[in-house]
Tab-separated table of C-alpha atoms in Angstrom:
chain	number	residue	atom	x	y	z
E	1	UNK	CA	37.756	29.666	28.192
E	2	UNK	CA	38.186	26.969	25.853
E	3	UNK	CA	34.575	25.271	27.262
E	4	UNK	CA	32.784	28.673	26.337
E	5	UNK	CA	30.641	26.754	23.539
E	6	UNK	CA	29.044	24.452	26.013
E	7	UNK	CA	28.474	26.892	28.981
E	8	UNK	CA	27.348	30.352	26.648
E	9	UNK	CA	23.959	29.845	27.290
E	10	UNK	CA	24.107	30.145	30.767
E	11	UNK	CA	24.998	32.793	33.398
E	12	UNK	CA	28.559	32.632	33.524
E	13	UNK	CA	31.033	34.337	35.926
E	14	UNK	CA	34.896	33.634	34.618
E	15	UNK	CA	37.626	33.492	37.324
E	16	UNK	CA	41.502	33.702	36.094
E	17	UNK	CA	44.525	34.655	37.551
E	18	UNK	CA	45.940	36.117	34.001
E	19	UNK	CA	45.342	39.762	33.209
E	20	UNK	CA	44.322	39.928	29.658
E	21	UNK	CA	42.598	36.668	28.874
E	22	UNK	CA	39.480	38.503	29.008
E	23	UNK	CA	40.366	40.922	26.743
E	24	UNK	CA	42.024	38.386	24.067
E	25	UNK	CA	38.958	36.515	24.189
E	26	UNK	CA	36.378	39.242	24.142
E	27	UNK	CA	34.936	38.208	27.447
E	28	UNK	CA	33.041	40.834	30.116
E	29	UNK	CA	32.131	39.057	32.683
E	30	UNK	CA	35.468	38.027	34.615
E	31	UNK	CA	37.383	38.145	38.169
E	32	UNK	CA	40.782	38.291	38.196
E	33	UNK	CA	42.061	35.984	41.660
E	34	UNK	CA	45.982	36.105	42.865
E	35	UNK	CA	47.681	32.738	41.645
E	36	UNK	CA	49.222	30.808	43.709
E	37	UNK	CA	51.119	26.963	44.095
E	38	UNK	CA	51.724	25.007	46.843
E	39	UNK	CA	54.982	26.655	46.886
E	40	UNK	CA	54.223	29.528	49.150
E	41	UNK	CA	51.952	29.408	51.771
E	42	UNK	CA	51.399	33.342	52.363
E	43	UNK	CA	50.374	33.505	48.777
E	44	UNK	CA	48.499	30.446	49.182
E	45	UNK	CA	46.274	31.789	52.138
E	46	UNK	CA	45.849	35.364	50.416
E	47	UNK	CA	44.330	33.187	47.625
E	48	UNK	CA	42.168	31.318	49.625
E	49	UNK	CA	40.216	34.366	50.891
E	50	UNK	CA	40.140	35.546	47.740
E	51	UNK	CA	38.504	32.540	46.611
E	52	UNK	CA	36.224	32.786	49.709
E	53	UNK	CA	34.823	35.789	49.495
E	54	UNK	CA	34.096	35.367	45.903
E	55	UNK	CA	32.570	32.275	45.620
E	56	UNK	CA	30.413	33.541	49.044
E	57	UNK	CA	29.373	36.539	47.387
E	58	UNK	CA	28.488	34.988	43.861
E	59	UNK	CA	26.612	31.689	44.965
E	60	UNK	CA	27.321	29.972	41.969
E	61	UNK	CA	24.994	26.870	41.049
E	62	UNK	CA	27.785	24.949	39.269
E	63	UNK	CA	31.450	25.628	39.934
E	64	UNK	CA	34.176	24.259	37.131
E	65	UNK	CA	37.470	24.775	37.299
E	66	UNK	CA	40.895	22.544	35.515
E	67	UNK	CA	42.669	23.903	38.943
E	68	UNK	CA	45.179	24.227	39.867
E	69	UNK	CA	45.461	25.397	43.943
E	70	UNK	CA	42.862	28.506	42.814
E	71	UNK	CA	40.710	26.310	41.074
E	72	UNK	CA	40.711	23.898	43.644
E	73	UNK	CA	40.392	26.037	46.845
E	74	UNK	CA	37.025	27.372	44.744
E	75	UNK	CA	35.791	23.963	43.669
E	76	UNK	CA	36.257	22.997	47.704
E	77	UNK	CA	34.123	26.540	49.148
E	78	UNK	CA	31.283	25.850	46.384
E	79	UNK	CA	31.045	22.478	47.255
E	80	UNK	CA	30.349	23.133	50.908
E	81	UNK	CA	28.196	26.003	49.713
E	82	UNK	CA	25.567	23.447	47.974
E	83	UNK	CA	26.775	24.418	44.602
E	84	UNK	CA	27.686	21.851	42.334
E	85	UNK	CA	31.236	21.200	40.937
E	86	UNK	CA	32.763	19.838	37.518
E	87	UNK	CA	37.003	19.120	38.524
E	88	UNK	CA	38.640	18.621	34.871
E	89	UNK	CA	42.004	17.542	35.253
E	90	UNK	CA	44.375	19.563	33.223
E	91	UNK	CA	45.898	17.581	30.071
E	92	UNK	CA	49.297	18.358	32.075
E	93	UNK	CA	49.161	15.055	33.779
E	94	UNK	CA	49.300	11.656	31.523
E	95	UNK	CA	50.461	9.336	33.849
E	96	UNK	CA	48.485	10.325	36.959
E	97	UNK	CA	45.794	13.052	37.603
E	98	UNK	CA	47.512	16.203	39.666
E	99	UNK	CA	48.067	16.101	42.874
E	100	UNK	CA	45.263	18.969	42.953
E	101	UNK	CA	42.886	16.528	41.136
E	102	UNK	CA	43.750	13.951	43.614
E	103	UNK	CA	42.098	16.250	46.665
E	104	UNK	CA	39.142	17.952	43.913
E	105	UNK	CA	37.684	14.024	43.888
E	106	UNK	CA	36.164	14.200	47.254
E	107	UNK	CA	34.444	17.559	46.577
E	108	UNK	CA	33.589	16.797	43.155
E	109	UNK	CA	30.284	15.971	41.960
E	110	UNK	CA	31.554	15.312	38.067
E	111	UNK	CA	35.296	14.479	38.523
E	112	UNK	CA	37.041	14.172	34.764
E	113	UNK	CA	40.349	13.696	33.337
E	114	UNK	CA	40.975	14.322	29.591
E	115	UNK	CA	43.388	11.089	28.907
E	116	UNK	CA	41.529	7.792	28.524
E	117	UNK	CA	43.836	6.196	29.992
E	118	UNK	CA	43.579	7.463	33.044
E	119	UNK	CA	40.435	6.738	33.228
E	120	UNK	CA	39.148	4.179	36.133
E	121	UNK	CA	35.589	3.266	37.119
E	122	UNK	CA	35.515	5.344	39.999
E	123	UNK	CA	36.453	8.244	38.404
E	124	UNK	CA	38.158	9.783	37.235
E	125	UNK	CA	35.715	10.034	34.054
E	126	UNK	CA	36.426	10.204	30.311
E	127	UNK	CA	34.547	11.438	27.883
E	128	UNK	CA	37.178	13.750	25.631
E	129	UNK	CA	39.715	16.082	25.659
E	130	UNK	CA	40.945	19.409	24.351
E	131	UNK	CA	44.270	17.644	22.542
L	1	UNK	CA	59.957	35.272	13.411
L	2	UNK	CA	60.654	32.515	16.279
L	3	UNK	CA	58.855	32.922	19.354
L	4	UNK	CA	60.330	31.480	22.714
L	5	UNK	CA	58.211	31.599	25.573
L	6	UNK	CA	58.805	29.396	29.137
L	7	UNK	CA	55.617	30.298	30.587
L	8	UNK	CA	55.362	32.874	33.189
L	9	UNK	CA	54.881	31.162	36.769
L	10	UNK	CA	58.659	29.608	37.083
L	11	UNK	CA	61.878	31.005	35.581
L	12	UNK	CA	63.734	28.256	32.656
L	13	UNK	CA	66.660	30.077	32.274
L	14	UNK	CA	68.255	27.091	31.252
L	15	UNK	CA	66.000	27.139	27.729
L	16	UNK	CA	66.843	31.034	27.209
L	17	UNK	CA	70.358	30.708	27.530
L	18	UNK	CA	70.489	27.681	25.018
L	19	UNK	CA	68.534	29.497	22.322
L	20	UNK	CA	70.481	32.805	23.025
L	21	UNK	CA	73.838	30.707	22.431
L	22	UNK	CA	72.709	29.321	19.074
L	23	UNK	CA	71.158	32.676	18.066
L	24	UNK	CA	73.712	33.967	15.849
L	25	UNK	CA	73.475	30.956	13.677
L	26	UNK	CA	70.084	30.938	13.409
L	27	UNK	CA	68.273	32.670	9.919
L	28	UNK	CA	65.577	34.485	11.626
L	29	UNK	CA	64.679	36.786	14.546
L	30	UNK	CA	64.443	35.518	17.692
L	31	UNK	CA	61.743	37.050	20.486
L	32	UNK	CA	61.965	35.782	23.864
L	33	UNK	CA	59.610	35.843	26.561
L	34	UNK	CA	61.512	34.966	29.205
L	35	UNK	CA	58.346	35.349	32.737
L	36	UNK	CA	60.671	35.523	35.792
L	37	UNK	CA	63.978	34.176	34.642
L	38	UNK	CA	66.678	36.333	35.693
L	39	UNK	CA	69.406	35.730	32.248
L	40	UNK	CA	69.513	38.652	30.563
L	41	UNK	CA	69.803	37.086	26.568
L	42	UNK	CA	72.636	38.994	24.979
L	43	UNK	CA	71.941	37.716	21.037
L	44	UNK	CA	67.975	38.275	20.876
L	45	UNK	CA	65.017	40.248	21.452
L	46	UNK	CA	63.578	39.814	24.340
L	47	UNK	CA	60.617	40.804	26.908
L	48	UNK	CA	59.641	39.807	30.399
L	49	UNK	CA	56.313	39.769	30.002
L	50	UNK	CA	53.959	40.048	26.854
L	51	UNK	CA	50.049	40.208	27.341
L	52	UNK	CA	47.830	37.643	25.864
L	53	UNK	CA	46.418	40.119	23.670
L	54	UNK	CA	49.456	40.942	22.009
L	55	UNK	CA	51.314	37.297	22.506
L	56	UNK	CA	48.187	35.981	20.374
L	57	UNK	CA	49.042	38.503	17.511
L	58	UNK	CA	52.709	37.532	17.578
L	59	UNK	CA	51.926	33.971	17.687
L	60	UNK	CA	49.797	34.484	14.505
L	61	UNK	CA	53.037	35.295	12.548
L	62	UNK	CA	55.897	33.312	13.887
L	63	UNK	CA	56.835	30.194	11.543
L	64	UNK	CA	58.541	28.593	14.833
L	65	UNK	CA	57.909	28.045	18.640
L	66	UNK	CA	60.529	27.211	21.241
L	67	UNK	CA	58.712	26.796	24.651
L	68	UNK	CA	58.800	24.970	27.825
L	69	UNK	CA	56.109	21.587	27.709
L	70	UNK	CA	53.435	23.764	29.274
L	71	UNK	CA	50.074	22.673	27.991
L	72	UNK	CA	48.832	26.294	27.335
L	73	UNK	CA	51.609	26.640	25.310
L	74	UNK	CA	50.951	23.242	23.001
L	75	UNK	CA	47.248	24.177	22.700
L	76	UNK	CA	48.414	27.530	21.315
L	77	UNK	CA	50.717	25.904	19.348
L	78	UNK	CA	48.014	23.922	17.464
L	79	UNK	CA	45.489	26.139	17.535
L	80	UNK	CA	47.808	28.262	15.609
L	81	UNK	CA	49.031	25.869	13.687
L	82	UNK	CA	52.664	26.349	14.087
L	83	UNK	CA	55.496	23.498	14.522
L	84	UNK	CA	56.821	23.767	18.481
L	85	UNK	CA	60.203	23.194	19.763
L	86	UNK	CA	58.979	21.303	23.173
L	87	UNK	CA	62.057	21.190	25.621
L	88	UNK	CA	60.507	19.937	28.629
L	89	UNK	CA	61.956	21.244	32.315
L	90	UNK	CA	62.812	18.969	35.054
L	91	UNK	CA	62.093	18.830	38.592
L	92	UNK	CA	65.505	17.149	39.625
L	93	UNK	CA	66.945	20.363	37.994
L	94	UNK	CA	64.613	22.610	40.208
L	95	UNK	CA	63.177	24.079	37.283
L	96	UNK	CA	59.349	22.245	38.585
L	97	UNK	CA	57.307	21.033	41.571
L	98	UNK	CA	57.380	17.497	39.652
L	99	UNK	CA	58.416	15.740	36.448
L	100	UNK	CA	55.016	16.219	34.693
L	101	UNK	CA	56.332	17.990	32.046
L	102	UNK	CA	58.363	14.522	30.943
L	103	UNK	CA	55.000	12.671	30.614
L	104	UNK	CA	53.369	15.221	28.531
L	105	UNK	CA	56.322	15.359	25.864
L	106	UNK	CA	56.019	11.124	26.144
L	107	UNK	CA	52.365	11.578	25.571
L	108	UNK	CA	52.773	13.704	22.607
L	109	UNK	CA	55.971	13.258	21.311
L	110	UNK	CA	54.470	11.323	18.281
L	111	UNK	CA	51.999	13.930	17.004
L	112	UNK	CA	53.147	16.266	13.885
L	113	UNK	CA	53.729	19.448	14.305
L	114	UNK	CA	55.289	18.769	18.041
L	115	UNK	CA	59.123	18.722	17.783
L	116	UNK	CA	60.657	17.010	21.272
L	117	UNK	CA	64.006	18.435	22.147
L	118	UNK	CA	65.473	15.975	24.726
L	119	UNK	CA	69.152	18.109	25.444
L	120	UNK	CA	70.565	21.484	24.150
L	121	UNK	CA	71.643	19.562	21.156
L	122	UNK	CA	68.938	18.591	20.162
L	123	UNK	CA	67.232	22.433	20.532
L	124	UNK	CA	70.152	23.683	18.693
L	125	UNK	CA	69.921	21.004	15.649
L	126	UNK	CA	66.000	21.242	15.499
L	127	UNK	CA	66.385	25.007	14.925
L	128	UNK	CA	68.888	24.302	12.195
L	129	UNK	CA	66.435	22.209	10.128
L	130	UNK	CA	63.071	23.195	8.591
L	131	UNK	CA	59.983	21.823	10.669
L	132	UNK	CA	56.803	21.041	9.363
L	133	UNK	CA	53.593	22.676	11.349
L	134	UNK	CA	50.900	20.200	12.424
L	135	UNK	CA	48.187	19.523	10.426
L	136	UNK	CA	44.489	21.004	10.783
L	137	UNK	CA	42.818	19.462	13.532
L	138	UNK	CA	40.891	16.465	11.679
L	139	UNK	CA	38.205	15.691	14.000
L	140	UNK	CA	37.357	17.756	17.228
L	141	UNK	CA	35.645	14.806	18.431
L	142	UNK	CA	37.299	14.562	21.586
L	143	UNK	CA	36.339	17.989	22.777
L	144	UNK	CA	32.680	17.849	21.357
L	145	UNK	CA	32.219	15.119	23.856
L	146	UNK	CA	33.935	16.793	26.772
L	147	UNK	CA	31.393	19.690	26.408
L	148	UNK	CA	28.165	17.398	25.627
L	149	UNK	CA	29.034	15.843	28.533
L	150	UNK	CA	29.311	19.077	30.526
L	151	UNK	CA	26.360	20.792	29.074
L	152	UNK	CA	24.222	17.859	29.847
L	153	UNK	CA	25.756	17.826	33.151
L	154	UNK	CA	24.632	21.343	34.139
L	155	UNK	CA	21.421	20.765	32.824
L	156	UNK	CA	18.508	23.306	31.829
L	157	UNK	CA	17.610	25.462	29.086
L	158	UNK	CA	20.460	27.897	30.084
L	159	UNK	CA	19.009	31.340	31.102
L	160	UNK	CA	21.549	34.661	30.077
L	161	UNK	CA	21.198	37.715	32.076
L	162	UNK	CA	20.280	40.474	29.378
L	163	UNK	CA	20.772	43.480	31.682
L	164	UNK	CA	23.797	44.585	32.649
L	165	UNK	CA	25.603	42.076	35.638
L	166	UNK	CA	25.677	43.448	39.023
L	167	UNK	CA	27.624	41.650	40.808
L	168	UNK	CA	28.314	43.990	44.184
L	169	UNK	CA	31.244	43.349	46.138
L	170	UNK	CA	33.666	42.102	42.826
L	171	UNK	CA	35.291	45.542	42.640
L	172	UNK	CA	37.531	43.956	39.526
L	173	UNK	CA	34.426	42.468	37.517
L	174	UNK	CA	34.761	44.191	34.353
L	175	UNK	CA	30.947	46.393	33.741
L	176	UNK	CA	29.503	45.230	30.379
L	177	UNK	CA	28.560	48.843	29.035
């Protein structure tokens, strides 16, 4: 929500797993999917076909997401789908990107983190954050 | 008003039960929202749940945050503009999957306006003392790059739907009237 300056010109579908966001920030066009963690894997799998069948049904272009396990099962079904994919790691992790962000690299086609110096050559990239 | 919130994925009972303890010494009202944590606070207000609609008026009028070191939270916090408590939780204590939430107090335990509480000493003698909020945010540089860099990414002159989305199959999409 908080990238909604750079991607308001375009045809944008919002995905969240809060109930509300969209109302707090005025926004129409949004899915709600069930969260989930690594924590539970029947949660995990109801996720994932959530994630499937929406990301089948919308054929998004470009896919971003700052994860985590919703984001990233998402990110991983556009990618295959042709689409293609921004990962921003969440400003959570300072000392290394998430463990989420760690699997997003290989099915991202813009793979970012938003602490410098976590930076490396091969990505992830830098080029700001939200703090 | 001081607002305590621990996120609502994973209980922090540990953080409710500290500021319920040094309530009744504290000047002001305390609301808690306390997600899936099952202590029941016996010296403050407190709710299981508040929606973001409402948590964002709240949050307007506090003059004090006590929260987990979620990142959500902090970006409220600043956006806000309202000093934060930051009492991170602690894997080896079961209270997350890992001890990210150490690195991001580390990270930002020098910026104003971000208050790091370490033990339940230090939450208790941080809410005794008058805290400062952060300043305004002096540059947004950081994030103006971030979404250069993604605009130019995605490319194109942008194109917005003007009728009304139809997206079939996404019962939950909200209809733009």
């Amino acid at each position: 929500m908080l990238l909604r300056s750079a991607i308001d010109k375009y045809d944008v579908l919002y995905g969240t797993t809060t109930l509300g966001l969209a109302e707090r920030d005025g926004l129409s066009d949004v899915v709600y999917l069930p969260d989930c963690n690594r924590s539970s894997i029947t949660q995990a799998a109801r996720c994932l076909a959530e994630c499937w069948r929406l990301v089948r049904r919308t054929k998004p272009e470009v896919m971003i997401t700052t994860g985590a396990l919703p984001g990233l099962f998402c990110l991983v079904i556009a990618r295959f789908s042709g689409a293609r994919t921004i990962w921003i790691d969440s400003l959570a992790n300072f000392e290394k990107p998430s463990m989420s962000g760690q699997f997003a690299r290989y099915f991202s086609t813009l793979w970012l983190t938003q602490w410098e110096n976590l930076a490396r050559p091969k990505g992830p990239h830098y080029y700001g954050g939200l703090f | 008003m001081i607002l305590v919130t621990v996120g609502t994925q994973l209980p922090f009972d540990r953080l409710i039960e500290i500021v319920d303890g040094a309530a009744p010494s504290v000047a002001q009202p305390v609301l808690a929202q306390t997600g899936c944590g099952q202590y029941v606070p016996r010296n403050i207000e407190w709710r299981q749940m508040i929606d973001p609609v409402e948590f964002a008026e709240i949050l307007s009028r506090v003059s004090l945050i006590v929260a987990h070191a979620g990142i959500g939270t902090l970006l409220m916090a600043q956006k806000h503009q309202k000093p934060i408590i930051v009492f991170p939780r602690r894997a080896s204590l079961g209270e997350h999957r890992n001890e990210h939430q150490l690195a991001t107090v580390k990270a930002l335990e020098t910026r104003s306006g971000i208050y790091v509480a370490w033990t339940a000493e230090d939450v208790v003698g941080l809410l005794g003392q008058s805290l400062a909020p952060p300043p305004p945010l002096g540059s947004d540089f950081g994030k103006v790059q971030l979404l250069d860099k993604i605009s130019s990414f995605i490319g194109g002159v942008g194109h917005k739907r003007d009728a009304a989305p139809r997206r079939p199959g996404l019962a939950r999409t909200s209809e733009r009237s």
